[in-house]
Coordinates of C-alpha atoms and ligand atoms in Angstrom, one line a residue:
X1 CA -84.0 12.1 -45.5
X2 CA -83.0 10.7 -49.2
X3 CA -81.9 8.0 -50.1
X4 CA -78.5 9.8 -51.2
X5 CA -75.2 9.9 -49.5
X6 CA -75.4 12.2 -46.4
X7 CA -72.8 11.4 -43.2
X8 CA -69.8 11.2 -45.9
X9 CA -70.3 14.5 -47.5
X10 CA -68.1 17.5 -47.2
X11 CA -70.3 19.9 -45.9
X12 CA -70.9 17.3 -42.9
X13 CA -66.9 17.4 -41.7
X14 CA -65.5 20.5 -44.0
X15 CA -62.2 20.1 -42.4
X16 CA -61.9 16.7 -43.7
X17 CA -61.0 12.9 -42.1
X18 CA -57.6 11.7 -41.6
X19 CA -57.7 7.9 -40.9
X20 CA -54.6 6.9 -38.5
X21 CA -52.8 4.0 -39.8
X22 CA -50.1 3.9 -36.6
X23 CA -47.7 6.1 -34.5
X24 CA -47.2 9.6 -36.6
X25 CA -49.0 8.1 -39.7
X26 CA -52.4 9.2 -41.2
X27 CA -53.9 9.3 -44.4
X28 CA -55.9 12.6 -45.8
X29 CA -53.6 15.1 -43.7
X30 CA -50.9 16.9 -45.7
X31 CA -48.8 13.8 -45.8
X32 CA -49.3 11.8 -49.1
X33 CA -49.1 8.5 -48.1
X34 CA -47.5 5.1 -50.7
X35 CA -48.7 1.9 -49.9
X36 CA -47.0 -1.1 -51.6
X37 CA -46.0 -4.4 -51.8
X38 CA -47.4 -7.5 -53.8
X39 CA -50.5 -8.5 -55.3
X40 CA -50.2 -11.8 -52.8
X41 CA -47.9 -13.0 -50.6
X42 CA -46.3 -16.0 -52.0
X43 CA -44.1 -17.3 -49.5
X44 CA -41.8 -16.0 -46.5
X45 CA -38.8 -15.3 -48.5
X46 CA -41.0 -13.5 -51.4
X47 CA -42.6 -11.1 -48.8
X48 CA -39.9 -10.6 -47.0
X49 CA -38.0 -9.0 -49.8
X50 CA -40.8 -7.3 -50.8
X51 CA -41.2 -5.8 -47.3
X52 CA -37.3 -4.8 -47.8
X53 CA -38.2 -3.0 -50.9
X54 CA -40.8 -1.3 -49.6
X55 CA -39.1 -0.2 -46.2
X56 CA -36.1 1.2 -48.1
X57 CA -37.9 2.7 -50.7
X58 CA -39.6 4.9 -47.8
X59 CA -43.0 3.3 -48.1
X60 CA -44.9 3.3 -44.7
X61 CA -47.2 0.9 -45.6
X62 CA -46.7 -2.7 -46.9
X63 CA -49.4 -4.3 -48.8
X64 CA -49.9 -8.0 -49.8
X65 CA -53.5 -10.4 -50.2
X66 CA -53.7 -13.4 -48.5
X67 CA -57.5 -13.7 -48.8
X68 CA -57.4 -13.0 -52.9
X69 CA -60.7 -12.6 -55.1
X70 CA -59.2 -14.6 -58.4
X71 CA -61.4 -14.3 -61.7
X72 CA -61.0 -17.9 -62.2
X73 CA -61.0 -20.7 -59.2
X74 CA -57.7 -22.3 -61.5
X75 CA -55.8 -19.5 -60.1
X76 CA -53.7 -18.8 -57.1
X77 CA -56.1 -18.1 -54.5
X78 CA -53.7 -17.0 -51.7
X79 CA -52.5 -18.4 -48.3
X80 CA -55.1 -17.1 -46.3
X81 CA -54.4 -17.0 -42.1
X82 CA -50.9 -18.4 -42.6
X83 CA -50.6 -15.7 -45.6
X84 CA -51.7 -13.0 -43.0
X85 CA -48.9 -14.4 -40.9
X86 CA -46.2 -14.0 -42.8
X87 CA -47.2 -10.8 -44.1
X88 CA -47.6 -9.7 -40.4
X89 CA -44.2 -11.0 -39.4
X90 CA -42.4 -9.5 -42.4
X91 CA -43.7 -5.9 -42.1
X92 CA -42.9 -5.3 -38.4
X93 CA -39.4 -6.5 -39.3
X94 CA -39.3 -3.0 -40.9
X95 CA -41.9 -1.3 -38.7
X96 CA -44.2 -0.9 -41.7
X97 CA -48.2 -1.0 -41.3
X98 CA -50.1 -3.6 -43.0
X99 CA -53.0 -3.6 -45.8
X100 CA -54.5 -6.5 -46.8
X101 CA -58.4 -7.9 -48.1
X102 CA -60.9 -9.1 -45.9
X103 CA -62.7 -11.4 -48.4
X104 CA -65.9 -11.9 -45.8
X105 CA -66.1 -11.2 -41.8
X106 CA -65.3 -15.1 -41.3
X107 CA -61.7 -14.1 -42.4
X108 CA -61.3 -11.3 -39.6
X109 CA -59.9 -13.5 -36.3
X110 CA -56.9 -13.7 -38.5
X111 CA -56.9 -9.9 -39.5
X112 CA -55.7 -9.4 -36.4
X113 CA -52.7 -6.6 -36.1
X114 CA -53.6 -5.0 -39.8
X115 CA -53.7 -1.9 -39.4
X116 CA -55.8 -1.4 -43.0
X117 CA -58.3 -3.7 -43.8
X118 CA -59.4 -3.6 -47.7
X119 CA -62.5 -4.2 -48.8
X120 CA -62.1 -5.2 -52.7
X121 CA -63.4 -3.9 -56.1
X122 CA -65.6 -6.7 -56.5
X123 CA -67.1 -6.9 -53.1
X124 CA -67.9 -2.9 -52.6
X125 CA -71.3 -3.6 -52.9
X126 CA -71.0 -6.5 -50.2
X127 CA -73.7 -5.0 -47.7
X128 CA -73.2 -7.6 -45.0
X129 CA -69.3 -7.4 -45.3
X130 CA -69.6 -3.0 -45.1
X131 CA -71.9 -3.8 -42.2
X132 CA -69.8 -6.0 -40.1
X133 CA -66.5 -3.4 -41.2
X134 CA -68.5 -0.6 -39.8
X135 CA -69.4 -2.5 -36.5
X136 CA -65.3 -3.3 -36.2
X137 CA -64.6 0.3 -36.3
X138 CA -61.4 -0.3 -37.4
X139 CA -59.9 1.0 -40.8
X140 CA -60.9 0.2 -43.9
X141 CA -59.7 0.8 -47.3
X142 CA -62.6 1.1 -49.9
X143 CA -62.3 -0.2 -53.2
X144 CA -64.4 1.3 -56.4
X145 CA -66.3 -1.2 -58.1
X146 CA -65.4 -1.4 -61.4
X147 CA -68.5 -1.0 -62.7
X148 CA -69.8 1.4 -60.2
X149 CA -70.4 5.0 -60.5
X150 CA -69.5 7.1 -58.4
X151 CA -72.7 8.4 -56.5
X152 CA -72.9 4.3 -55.7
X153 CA -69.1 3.9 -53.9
X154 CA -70.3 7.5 -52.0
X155 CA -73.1 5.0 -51.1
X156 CA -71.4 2.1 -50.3
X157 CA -69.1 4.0 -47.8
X158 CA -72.3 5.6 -46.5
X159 CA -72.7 1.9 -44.9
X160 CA -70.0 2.0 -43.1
X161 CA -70.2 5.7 -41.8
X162 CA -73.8 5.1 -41.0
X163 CA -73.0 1.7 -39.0
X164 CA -70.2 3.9 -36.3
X165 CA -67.1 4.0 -38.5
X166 CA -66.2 7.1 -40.2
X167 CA -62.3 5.6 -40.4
X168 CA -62.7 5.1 -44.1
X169 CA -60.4 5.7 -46.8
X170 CA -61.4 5.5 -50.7
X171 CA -59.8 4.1 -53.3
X172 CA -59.7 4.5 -57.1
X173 CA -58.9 1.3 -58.8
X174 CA -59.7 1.9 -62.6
X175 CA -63.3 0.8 -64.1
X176 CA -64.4 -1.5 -66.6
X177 CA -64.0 0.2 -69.8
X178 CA -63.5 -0.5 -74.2
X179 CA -59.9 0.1 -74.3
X180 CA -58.0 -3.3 -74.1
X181 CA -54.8 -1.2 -73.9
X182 CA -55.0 -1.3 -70.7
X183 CA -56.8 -3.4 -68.1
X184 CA -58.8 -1.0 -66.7
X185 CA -59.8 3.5 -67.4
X186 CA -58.0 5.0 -64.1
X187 CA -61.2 7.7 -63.7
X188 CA -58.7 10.4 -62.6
X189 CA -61.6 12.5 -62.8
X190 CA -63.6 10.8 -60.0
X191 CA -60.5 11.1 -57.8
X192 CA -61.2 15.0 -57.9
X193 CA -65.0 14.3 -57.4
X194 CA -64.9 12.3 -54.8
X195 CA -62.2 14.5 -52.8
X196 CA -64.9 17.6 -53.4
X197 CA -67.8 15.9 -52.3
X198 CA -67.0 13.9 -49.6
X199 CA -64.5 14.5 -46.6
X200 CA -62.6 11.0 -46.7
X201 CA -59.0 10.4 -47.7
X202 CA -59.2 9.3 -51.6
X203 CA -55.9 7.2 -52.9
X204 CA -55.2 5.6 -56.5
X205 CA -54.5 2.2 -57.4
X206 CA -52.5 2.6 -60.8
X207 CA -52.1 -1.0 -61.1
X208 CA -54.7 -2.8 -61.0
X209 CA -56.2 0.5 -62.9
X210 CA -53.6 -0.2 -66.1
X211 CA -52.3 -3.9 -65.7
X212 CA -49.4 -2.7 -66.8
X213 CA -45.4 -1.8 -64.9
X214 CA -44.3 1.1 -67.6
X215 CA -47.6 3.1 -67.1
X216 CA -47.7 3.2 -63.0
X217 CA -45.5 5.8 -62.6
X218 CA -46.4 8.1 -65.1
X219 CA -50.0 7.6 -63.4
X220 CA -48.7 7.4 -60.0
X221 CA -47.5 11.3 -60.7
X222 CA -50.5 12.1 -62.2
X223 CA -52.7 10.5 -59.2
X224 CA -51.1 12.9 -56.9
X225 CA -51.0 15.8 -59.1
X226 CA -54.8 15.5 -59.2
X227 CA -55.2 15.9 -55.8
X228 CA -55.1 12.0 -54.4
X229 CA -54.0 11.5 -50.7
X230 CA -51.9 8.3 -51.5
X231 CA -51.1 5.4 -53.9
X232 CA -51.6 1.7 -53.8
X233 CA -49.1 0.2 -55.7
X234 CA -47.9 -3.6 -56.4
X235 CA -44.2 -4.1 -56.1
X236 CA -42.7 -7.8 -56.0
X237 CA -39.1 -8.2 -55.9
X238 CA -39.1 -11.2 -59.2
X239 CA -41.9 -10.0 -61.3
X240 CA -41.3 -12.6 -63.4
X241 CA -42.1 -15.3 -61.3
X242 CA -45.0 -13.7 -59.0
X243 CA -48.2 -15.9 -59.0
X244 CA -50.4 -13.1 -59.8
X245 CA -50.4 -9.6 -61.5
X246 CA -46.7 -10.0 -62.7
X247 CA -47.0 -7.5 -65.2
X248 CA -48.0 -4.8 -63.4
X249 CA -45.4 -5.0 -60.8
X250 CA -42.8 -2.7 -60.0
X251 CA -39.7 -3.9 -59.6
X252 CA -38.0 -2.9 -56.1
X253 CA -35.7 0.2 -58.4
X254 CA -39.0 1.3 -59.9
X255 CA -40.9 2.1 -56.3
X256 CA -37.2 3.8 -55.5
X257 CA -37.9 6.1 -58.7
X258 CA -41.2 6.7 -58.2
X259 CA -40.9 7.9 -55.0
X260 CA -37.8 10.3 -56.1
X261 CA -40.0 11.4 -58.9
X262 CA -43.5 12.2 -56.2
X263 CA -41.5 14.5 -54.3
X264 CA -41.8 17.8 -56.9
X265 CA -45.2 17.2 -58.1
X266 CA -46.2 16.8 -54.2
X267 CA -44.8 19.6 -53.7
X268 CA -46.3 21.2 -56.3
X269 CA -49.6 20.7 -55.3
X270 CA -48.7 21.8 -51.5
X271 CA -48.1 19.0 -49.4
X272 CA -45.5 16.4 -48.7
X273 CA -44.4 12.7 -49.2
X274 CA -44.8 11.0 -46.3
X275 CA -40.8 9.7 -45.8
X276 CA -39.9 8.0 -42.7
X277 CA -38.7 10.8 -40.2
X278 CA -34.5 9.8 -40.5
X279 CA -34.9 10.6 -43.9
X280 CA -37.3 13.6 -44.2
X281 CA -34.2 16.0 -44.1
X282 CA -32.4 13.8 -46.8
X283 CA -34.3 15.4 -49.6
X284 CA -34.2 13.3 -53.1
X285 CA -32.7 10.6 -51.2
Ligands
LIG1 C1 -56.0 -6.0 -54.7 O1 -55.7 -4.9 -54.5 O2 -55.4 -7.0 -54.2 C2 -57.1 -6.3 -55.6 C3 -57.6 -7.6 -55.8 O3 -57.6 -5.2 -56.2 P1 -59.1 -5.0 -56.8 O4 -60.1 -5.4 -55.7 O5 -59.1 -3.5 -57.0 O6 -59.2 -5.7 -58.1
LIG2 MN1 -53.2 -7.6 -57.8

């Protein structure tokens, strides 16, 4: 065999992989699945509302770092285990599954219970953290590099297929371009690659992809139009005062709107928004 990607291709499960997340949810089925919450989890009241946002906005999945990969060691660097615990507490309040970074595989005793475990831009290429993920055969969420093409995050899942866990869901985060209009280039494009070459789930992060709350929904729409099986997205109920990635937060009325506005072009591209099941007959609401 080559070197090249080979257990993750499409011709090697043509039907595709859907990744359970909990009872009657999956990501890569028909359902198109929104993840969201904040970039960190401050504090209990901060995630707490957040987790009320999310739950009534229909979101199935609440996201929030407590292990967070900061730029600079000046910033806010997250709570860690007693961040996971919060974050824990305040999603089954609503009966929402949990996303959230494992930083290296010494954080995992307090991963405990999430149902999603993210492996982050910057550490794709982490071969001894995609080893000990693939050995946990649990769920991961993989982040593209953002400098890394797109034969290399093929590759980088490959580690964890190749180590026992196929449970692997890609994610499109924007890459390192010149533009400075925006904080990253959301690769649309590689969205539609990926879901052609490979049989995993692909979902789109459209914040961390523009750095920027008026362009997420616009990009949100045009994430699912293009075929992506979910979103990533931050929401934080005070923007204004979050410790990181203010500015690309939604505020809790946005992630209302945007799911409103998924529900045609989901439609138009032949599936449905994943809504929880009280509220699948209430279309629009
Ligand atoms: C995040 O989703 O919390 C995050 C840090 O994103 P990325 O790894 O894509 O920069
Ligand atoms: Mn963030």
């Amino acid at each position: 065999m080559n070197g090249g990607p080979h257990l993750v291709l499409r011709e090697s499960r043509p039907e595709g992989t859907q990744v359970p997340l909990g009872a009657g949810l999956a990501v890569g089925g028909s359902p198109f699945v929104v993840m969201a919450g904040p970039c960190a989890v401050e504090d209990a009241a901060q995630i707490a509302d957040a987790s009320a946002a999310v739950a009534n906005a229909g979101c199935p999945v609440l996201r929030g770092g407590a292990f967070k990969p900061r730029t600079s060691p000046y910033s806010f660097q997250g709570l860690g285990a007693a961040g996971v615990r919060l974050l824990l507490e305040a999603a089954a309040t609503h009966g929402l599954a949990v996303v959230t970074e494992v930083l290296e595989p010494a954080d995992l005793p307090a991963l405990e219970g999430v149902a999603l475990l993210q492996i982050g831009a910057r550490n794709m290429q982490n071969f001894a953290l995609l080893k000990a993920l693939a050995r946990l055969r649990r769920p991961v969420l993989l982040k593209r590099g953002p400098a890394a093409t797109i034969e290399e995050w093929l590759l980088a899942a490959e580690y964890l297929l190749d180590g026992g866990n196929d449970q692997v869901i890609l994610c499109e985060r924007g890459i390192r371009g010149f533009e400075p209009s925006t904080r990253n280039t959301l690769d649309l494009a590689a969205v539609v690659i990926a879901k052609q070459r490979t049989h995993l789930p692909v979902i789109v992060d459209p914040s961390h992809a523009t750095g920027r709350r008026e362009l997420v929904i616009p990009l949100s729409l045009a994430a699912a139009a293009a075929g992506a099986d979910g979103l990533l997205v931050e929401v934080h109920p005070r923007p204004a005062e979050a410790l990181s990635d203010g500015a690309q937060a939604l505020l809790p009325a946005e992630l209302d709107e945007l799911m409103r506005r998924l529900i045609p072009v989901v439609a138009g591209v032949g599936r449905e928004l994943w809504r929880p099941p009280a509220r699948r007959r209430a279309v629009g609401r």
